[in-house]
Amino acid sequence: MKWIIVILIILNASWMLADGSRALVLGDYVTPAGGEYAGQLGPWAGFVKTIGIEPRSTLMKTVFVVYGLSALTAATGFGLDQPWGRNLLIVMSILGLWYLPVGTAANMTALILLFLTGGKHARTSTL
């Protein structure tokens, strides 16, 4: 379970870090190049707009980068059995629920697995 949780968070956080960094450097996020949704952001954009944040603002791009780095730190701490890892991963998973739809699914799944394992995951003995 532990590694499923770590992989879910790393995949989501890595994408957000990469997409936010790209948006800060090049000016925009990755969007579809053609078709019905060409140039459009995902459903998360509507959510953040309703709370008063412009999805393509520097603030939002920075949120992507900071969230990505923080969630990667949490996943690393959890994966390495650091005492702070599990709690930080719970916080970051809750904070990542807004990233509809993929981030919501990944973070919700990670949260469910975290609570099902109750903080206990298999450790290998060095004896």
Coordinates of N, CA, C and O in Angstrom, one line a residue:
M1 N 0.8 -1.2 0.0 CA 0.0 0.0 0.0 C 0.9 1.3 0.0 O 0.5 2.2 -0.7
K2 N 1.9 1.2 0.8 CA 2.8 2.4 0.9 C 3.3 2.9 -0.4 O 3.2 4.1 -0.7
W3 N 3.7 2.0 -1.3 CA 4.3 2.4 -2.6 C 3.2 2.8 -3.5 O 3.5 3.7 -4.4
I4 N 2.0 2.3 -3.4 CA 0.9 2.8 -4.3 C 0.6 4.2 -3.9 O 0.5 5.1 -4.8
I5 N 0.6 4.5 -2.6 CA 0.3 5.9 -2.1 C 1.4 6.8 -2.7 O 1.2 7.9 -3.2
V6 N 2.7 6.4 -2.5 CA 3.8 7.3 -2.9 C 3.8 7.5 -4.4 O 3.9 8.7 -4.9
I7 N 3.5 6.5 -5.2 CA 3.4 6.6 -6.7 C 2.3 7.6 -7.1 O 2.5 8.4 -7.9
L8 N 1.1 7.4 -6.5 CA 0.0 8.3 -6.8 C 0.4 9.8 -6.6 O 0.1 10.6 -7.4
I9 N 1.0 10.0 -5.4 CA 1.3 11.4 -5.1 C 2.4 11.9 -6.0 O 2.4 13.1 -6.4
I10 N 3.4 11.1 -6.2 CA 4.6 11.6 -7.0 C 4.1 11.9 -8.4 O 4.5 12.9 -9.0
L11 N 3.3 11.1 -9.0 CA 2.8 11.3 -10.4 C 2.0 12.6 -10.5 O 2.3 13.5 -11.3
N12 N 1.1 12.8 -9.5 CA 0.3 14.1 -9.6 C 1.2 15.3 -9.3 O 1.1 16.3 -10.0
A13 N 2.0 15.2 -8.2 CA 2.8 16.3 -7.8 C 3.9 16.7 -8.9 O 4.1 17.9 -9.2
S14 N 4.4 15.7 -9.5 CA 5.4 15.9 -10.6 C 4.8 16.6 -11.8 O 5.4 17.6 -12.3
W15 N 3.6 16.2 -12.1 CA 2.9 16.9 -13.2 C 2.6 18.4 -12.9 O 2.8 19.3 -13.7
M16 N 2.1 18.6 -11.7 CA 1.8 20.0 -11.3 C 3.1 20.8 -11.2 O 3.0 22.0 -11.7
L17 N 4.1 20.3 -10.7 CA 5.4 21.0 -10.7 C 5.9 21.3 -12.1 O 6.2 22.5 -12.4
A18 N 5.8 20.4 -13.0 CA 6.3 20.6 -14.4 C 5.4 21.5 -15.1 O 5.8 22.5 -15.8
D19 N 4.1 21.4 -15.0 CA 3.1 22.2 -15.7 C 3.2 23.7 -15.1 O 3.2 24.6 -15.9
G20 N 3.3 23.8 -13.8 CA 3.4 25.2 -13.2 C 4.7 25.8 -13.6 O 4.7 27.0 -13.9
S21 N 5.8 25.1 -13.6 CA 7.1 25.6 -14.0 C 7.0 26.1 -15.5 O 7.5 27.2 -15.8
R22 N 6.5 25.2 -16.3 CA 6.3 25.6 -17.7 C 5.5 26.8 -17.9 O 5.9 27.7 -18.7
A23 N 4.4 26.9 -17.2 CA 3.5 28.1 -17.3 C 4.2 29.4 -16.8 O 4.1 30.4 -17.4
L24 N 5.1 29.3 -15.8 CA 5.8 30.4 -15.3 C 6.9 30.9 -16.3 O 7.1 32.1 -16.6
V25 N 7.5 29.9 -17.0 CA 8.6 30.2 -17.9 C 8.0 30.6 -19.3 O 8.5 31.6 -19.9
L26 N 7.1 29.8 -19.8 CA 6.6 30.0 -21.2 C 5.3 30.8 -21.2 O 4.9 31.2 -22.3
G27 N 4.6 31.0 -20.1 CA 3.4 31.8 -20.1 C 2.1 31.1 -20.0 O 1.1 31.7 -19.7
D28 N 2.1 29.8 -20.2 CA 0.8 29.1 -20.1 C 1.1 27.6 -19.8 O 2.1 27.1 -20.0
Y29 N 0.0 27.0 -19.3 CA 0.0 25.6 -19.0 C -0.1 24.7 -20.3 O -0.4 25.3 -21.3
V30 N 0.1 23.5 -20.1 CA -0.1 22.5 -21.3 C -1.6 22.4 -21.5 O -2.3 22.2 -20.5
T31 N -2.0 22.7 -22.7 CA -3.5 22.5 -23.0 C -3.6 21.8 -24.3 O -2.6 21.7 -25.1
P32 N -4.7 21.2 -24.6 CA -4.9 20.5 -25.9 C -4.6 21.5 -27.1 O -5.1 22.7 -27.1
A33 N -3.9 21.0 -28.1 CA -3.6 21.8 -29.2 C -4.7 21.9 -30.3 O -4.8 22.9 -31.0
G34 N -5.6 20.9 -30.3 CA -6.7 20.9 -31.2 C -7.9 20.3 -30.7 O -7.9 19.8 -29.5
G35 N -8.9 20.3 -31.5 CA -10.2 19.7 -31.0 C -11.1 20.6 -30.3 O -10.8 21.8 -30.1
E36 N -12.1 20.0 -29.7 CA -13.2 20.8 -29.0 C -12.6 21.6 -27.8 O -13.1 22.6 -27.4
Y37 N -11.6 21.0 -27.1 CA -11.0 21.7 -25.9 C -9.7 22.4 -26.2 O -9.0 22.7 -25.2
A38 N -9.4 22.7 -27.4 CA -8.1 23.4 -27.7 C -8.0 24.7 -26.9 O -8.8 25.5 -26.8
G39 N -6.8 24.7 -26.2 CA -6.4 25.9 -25.4 C -7.1 26.0 -24.1 O -6.8 27.0 -23.4
Q40 N -8.0 25.1 -23.8 CA -8.7 25.2 -22.5 C -8.0 24.4 -21.4 O -7.4 23.4 -21.6
L41 N -8.2 25.0 -20.2 CA -7.6 24.3 -19.0 C -8.6 23.3 -18.5 O -9.8 23.3 -19.0
G42 N -8.2 22.5 -17.6 CA -9.1 21.4 -17.0 C -10.2 22.0 -16.1 O -10.2 23.2 -15.8
P43 N -11.0 21.1 -15.6 CA -12.1 21.5 -14.7 C -11.6 22.3 -13.4 O -12.4 23.0 -12.9
W44 N -10.4 22.1 -13.0 CA -9.9 22.8 -11.9 C -9.9 24.3 -12.0 O -10.1 25.0 -11.1
A45 N -9.8 24.7 -13.3 CA -9.8 26.2 -13.6 C -11.1 26.8 -13.2 O -11.1 27.9 -12.6
G46 N -12.2 26.2 -13.4 CA -13.5 26.7 -13.0 C -13.6 26.8 -11.5 O -14.2 27.8 -11.0
F47 N -13.1 25.8 -10.8 CA -13.2 25.8 -9.4 C -12.4 27.0 -8.8 O -12.9 27.7 -8.0
V48 N -11.1 27.2 -9.2 CA -10.3 28.2 -8.7 C -10.8 29.6 -9.0 O -10.7 30.6 -8.3
K49 N -11.5 29.7 -10.2 CA -12.1 31.0 -10.6 C -13.2 31.3 -9.7 O -13.4 32.5 -9.4
T50 N -14.0 30.3 -9.3 CA -15.1 30.6 -8.4 C -14.7 31.1 -7.0 O -15.5 31.8 -6.3
I51 N -13.5 30.8 -6.6 CA -13.0 31.3 -5.3 C -12.2 32.6 -5.5 O -11.5 33.0 -4.6
G52 N -12.2 33.1 -6.7 CA -11.6 34.4 -7.0 C -10.1 34.4 -7.4 O -9.5 35.5 -7.4
I53 N -9.6 33.3 -7.9 CA -8.2 33.3 -8.4 C -8.3 33.0 -9.9 O -8.9 32.1 -10.4
E54 N -7.6 33.9 -10.6 CA -7.5 33.7 -12.1 C -6.6 32.5 -12.4 O -5.4 32.5 -11.9
P55 N -7.1 31.5 -13.1 CA -6.3 30.3 -13.3 C -5.0 30.5 -14.0 O -4.1 29.8 -13.7
R56 N -4.9 31.5 -14.9 CA -3.7 31.7 -15.6 C -2.8 32.8 -15.0 O -1.8 33.3 -15.6
S57 N -3.1 33.2 -13.7 CA -2.3 34.2 -13.0 C -1.0 33.7 -12.6 O -0.8 32.4 -12.4
T58 N -0.1 34.6 -12.3 CA 1.2 34.2 -11.7 C 1.0 33.5 -10.4 O 1.7 32.5 -10.0
L59 N 0.0 34.0 -9.6 CA -0.3 33.4 -8.3 C -0.6 31.9 -8.5 O -0.1 31.0 -7.8
M60 N -1.5 31.6 -9.4 CA -1.9 30.2 -9.6 C -0.8 29.3 -10.1 O -0.6 28.2 -9.7
K61 N 0.0 29.9 -11.0 CA 1.2 29.1 -11.5 C 2.1 28.8 -10.4 O 2.7 27.7 -10.3
T62 N 2.3 29.8 -9.5 CA 3.2 29.6 -8.3 C 2.6 28.6 -7.4 O 3.3 27.7 -6.8
V63 N 1.3 28.6 -7.2 CA 0.6 27.5 -6.4 C 0.9 26.2 -6.9 O 1.3 25.2 -6.2
F64 N 0.9 26.0 -8.2 CA 1.2 24.7 -8.9 C 2.6 24.3 -8.5 O 2.9 23.1 -8.1
V65 N 3.6 25.2 -8.6 CA 5.0 24.8 -8.3 C 5.2 24.5 -6.8 O 5.8 23.5 -6.5
V66 N 4.7 25.4 -6.0 CA 4.8 25.2 -4.5 C 4.1 23.9 -4.1 O 4.7 23.1 -3.3
Y67 N 2.9 23.7 -4.6 CA 2.2 22.5 -4.2 C 3.0 21.2 -4.7 O 3.2 20.3 -3.9
G68 N 3.5 21.3 -5.9 CA 4.2 20.1 -6.5 C 5.4 19.8 -5.6 O 5.7 18.7 -5.3
L69 N 6.2 20.8 -5.3 CA 7.4 20.6 -4.5 C 7.1 20.1 -3.1 O 7.7 19.2 -2.6
S70 N 6.0 20.7 -2.5 CA 5.6 20.3 -1.1 C 5.1 18.8 -1.1 O 5.4 18.1 -0.2
A71 N 4.3 18.5 -2.1 CA 3.8 17.1 -2.1 C 4.9 16.1 -2.4 O 4.8 15.0 -1.9
L72 N 5.8 16.5 -3.3 CA 7.0 15.6 -3.5 C 7.8 15.4 -2.2 O 8.2 14.3 -1.9
T73 N 8.0 16.4 -1.5 CA 8.7 16.3 -0.2 C 7.9 15.4 0.8 O 8.5 14.5 1.4
A74 N 6.6 15.6 0.8 CA 5.8 14.7 1.7 C 5.8 13.3 1.3 O 6.0 12.4 2.1
A75 N 5.8 13.0 -0.1 CA 5.8 11.6 -0.6 C 7.2 11.0 -0.3 O 7.3 9.8 0.1
T76 N 8.2 11.8 -0.4 CA 9.6 11.3 -0.1 C 9.7 11.0 1.4 O 10.2 9.9 1.8
G77 N 9.2 11.9 2.2 CA 9.3 11.6 3.7 C 8.5 10.4 4.1 O 9.0 9.6 4.9
F78 N 7.3 10.3 3.5 CA 6.5 9.1 3.8 C 7.2 7.8 3.3 O 7.3 6.8 4.0
G79 N 7.7 7.9 2.1 CA 8.4 6.7 1.5 C 9.6 6.3 2.3 O 9.9 5.1 2.4
L80 N 10.3 7.2 2.9 CA 11.5 7.0 3.7 C 11.2 6.8 5.2 O 12.1 6.8 6.0
D81 N 9.9 6.7 5.5 CA 9.5 6.4 6.9 C 10.0 7.5 7.9 O 10.2 7.2 9.0
Q82 N 10.0 8.7 7.4 CA 10.3 9.9 8.3 C 9.1 10.1 9.2 O 8.0 9.9 8.8
P83 N 9.3 10.5 10.5 CA 8.2 10.7 11.4 C 7.2 11.7 11.0 O 6.0 11.6 11.3
W84 N 7.6 12.7 10.2 CA 6.7 13.7 9.7 C 6.0 13.4 8.4 O 5.1 14.1 8.0
G85 N 6.5 12.4 7.7 CA 6.1 12.0 6.4 C 4.6 11.8 6.2 O 3.9 12.3 5.4
R86 N 4.0 10.9 7.1 CA 2.6 10.6 7.0 C 1.7 11.8 7.2 O 0.8 12.0 6.4
N87 N 2.0 12.6 8.2 CA 1.1 13.7 8.5 C 1.2 14.8 7.4 O 0.1 15.3 7.0
L88 N 2.4 15.0 6.9 CA 2.5 16.0 5.8 C 1.8 15.5 4.6 O 1.2 16.2 3.9
L89 N 1.9 14.2 4.3 CA 1.3 13.6 3.2 C -0.2 13.7 3.3 O -0.9 14.0 2.3
I90 N -0.8 13.5 4.4 CA -2.2 13.7 4.6 C -2.6 15.2 4.3 O -3.6 15.4 3.6
V91 N -1.9 16.1 4.9 CA -2.2 17.5 4.6 C -2.1 17.8 3.1 O -3.0 18.5 2.6
M92 N -1.0 17.4 2.5 CA -0.9 17.7 1.0 C -1.9 17.0 0.2 O -2.4 17.6 -0.8
S93 N -2.3 15.8 0.6 CA -3.4 15.1 -0.1 C -4.7 15.9 0.0 O -5.5 16.0 -1.0
I94 N -5.0 16.4 1.2 CA -6.2 17.2 1.4 C -6.2 18.4 0.5 O -7.1 18.8 -0.2
L95 N -5.0 19.1 0.6 CA -4.8 20.3 -0.2 C -4.9 20.1 -1.7 O -5.2 21.0 -2.4
G96 N -4.6 18.9 -2.1 CA -4.6 18.6 -3.6 C -5.9 18.2 -4.1 O -6.1 18.0 -5.3
L97 N -7.0 18.1 -3.3 CA -8.3 17.6 -3.8 C -8.9 18.6 -4.8 O -9.7 18.2 -5.6
W98 N -8.5 19.8 -4.8 CA -9.1 20.8 -5.8 C -8.7 20.6 -7.2 O -9.4 21.1 -8.1
Y99 N -7.6 19.8 -7.4 CA -7.1 19.7 -8.8 C -7.9 18.6 -9.6 O -7.5 17.5 -9.8
L100 N -9.1 19.1 -10.0 CA -10.0 18.2 -10.7 C -9.5 17.9 -12.1 O -9.0 18.8 -12.8
P101 N -9.8 16.7 -12.6 CA -10.3 15.5 -12.0 C -9.2 14.6 -11.5 O -9.4 13.8 -10.6
V102 N -8.1 14.6 -12.2 CA -7.0 13.6 -11.9 C -6.4 13.8 -10.5 O -6.3 12.8 -9.8
G103 N -6.1 15.0 -10.1 CA -5.6 15.2 -8.8 C -6.5 14.8 -7.7 O -6.1 14.3 -6.7
T104 N -7.8 15.1 -7.9 CA -8.8 14.7 -6.9 C -8.8 13.2 -6.8 O -8.8 12.7 -5.6
A105 N -8.8 12.5 -7.9 CA -8.9 11.0 -7.8 C -7.6 10.5 -7.1 O -7.7 9.6 -6.2
A106 N -6.4 11.0 -7.5 CA -5.2 10.5 -6.9 C -5.1 10.8 -5.5 O -4.7 9.9 -4.7
N107 N -5.4 12.0 -5.1 CA -5.3 12.4 -3.7 C -6.4 11.7 -2.8 O -6.1 11.3 -1.7
M108 N -7.6 11.6 -3.3 CA -8.6 10.9 -2.6 C -8.2 9.4 -2.4 O -8.4 8.9 -1.3
T109 N -7.7 8.8 -3.4 CA -7.3 7.4 -3.3 C -6.1 7.3 -2.3 O -6.2 6.4 -1.4
A110 N -5.2 8.2 -2.3 CA -4.1 8.2 -1.4 C -4.6 8.3 0.1 O -4.2 7.6 1.0
L111 N -5.5 9.3 0.3 CA -6.1 9.5 1.6 C -6.8 8.3 2.1 O -6.6 7.9 3.3
I112 N -7.6 7.6 1.3 CA -8.3 6.4 1.7 C -7.3 5.3 2.1 O -7.4 4.7 3.1
L113 N -6.3 5.1 1.3 CA -5.3 4.1 1.6 C -4.5 4.5 2.9 O -4.2 3.6 3.7
L114 N -4.2 5.8 3.0 CA -3.5 6.2 4.3 C -4.3 5.9 5.5 O -3.8 5.4 6.5
F115 N -5.6 6.1 5.4 CA -6.5 5.9 6.6 C -6.8 4.4 6.8 O -6.9 3.9 7.9
L116 N -6.8 3.6 5.7 CA -7.0 2.2 5.8 C -5.8 1.5 6.4 O -5.9 0.5 7.2
T117 N -4.6 2.0 6.1 CA -3.4 1.4 6.7 C -3.2 1.9 8.1 O -2.3 1.4 8.8
G118 N -3.9 3.0 8.5 CA -3.7 3.5 9.9 C -2.3 3.9 10.3 O -2.0 3.9 11.4
G119 N -1.5 4.3 9.3 CA -0.2 4.7 9.6 C 0.8 3.6 9.7 O 2.0 3.8 9.9
K120 N 0.3 2.4 9.5 CA 1.2 1.2 9.7 C 1.4 0.7 8.3 O 0.5 0.4 7.5
H121 N 2.7 0.6 7.9 CA 3.0 -0.1 6.6 C 4.2 -1.0 6.9 O 5.0 -0.8 7.9
A122 N 4.4 -1.9 6.0 CA 5.4 -2.9 6.2 C 6.8 -2.3 6.2 O 7.1 -1.5 5.3
R123 N 7.6 -2.6 7.1 CA 9.0 -2.2 7.2 C 9.8 -3.5 7.1 O 9.5 -4.5 7.7
T124 N 10.9 -3.4 6.4 CA 11.7 -4.5 6.3 C 12.7 -4.5 7.4 O 13.3 -3.4 7.8
S125 N 13.0 -5.6 8.0 CA 14.0 -5.7 9.1 C 15.4 -5.7 8.5 O 15.7 -6.3 7.4
T126 N 16.3 -5.1 9.2 CA 17.7 -5.1 8.8 C 18.5 -6.1 9.5 O 19.7 -6.2 9.5
L127 N 17.8 -7.0 10.3 CA 18.5 -8.0 11.0 C 19.0 -9.2 10.2 O 18.4 -9.7 9.3

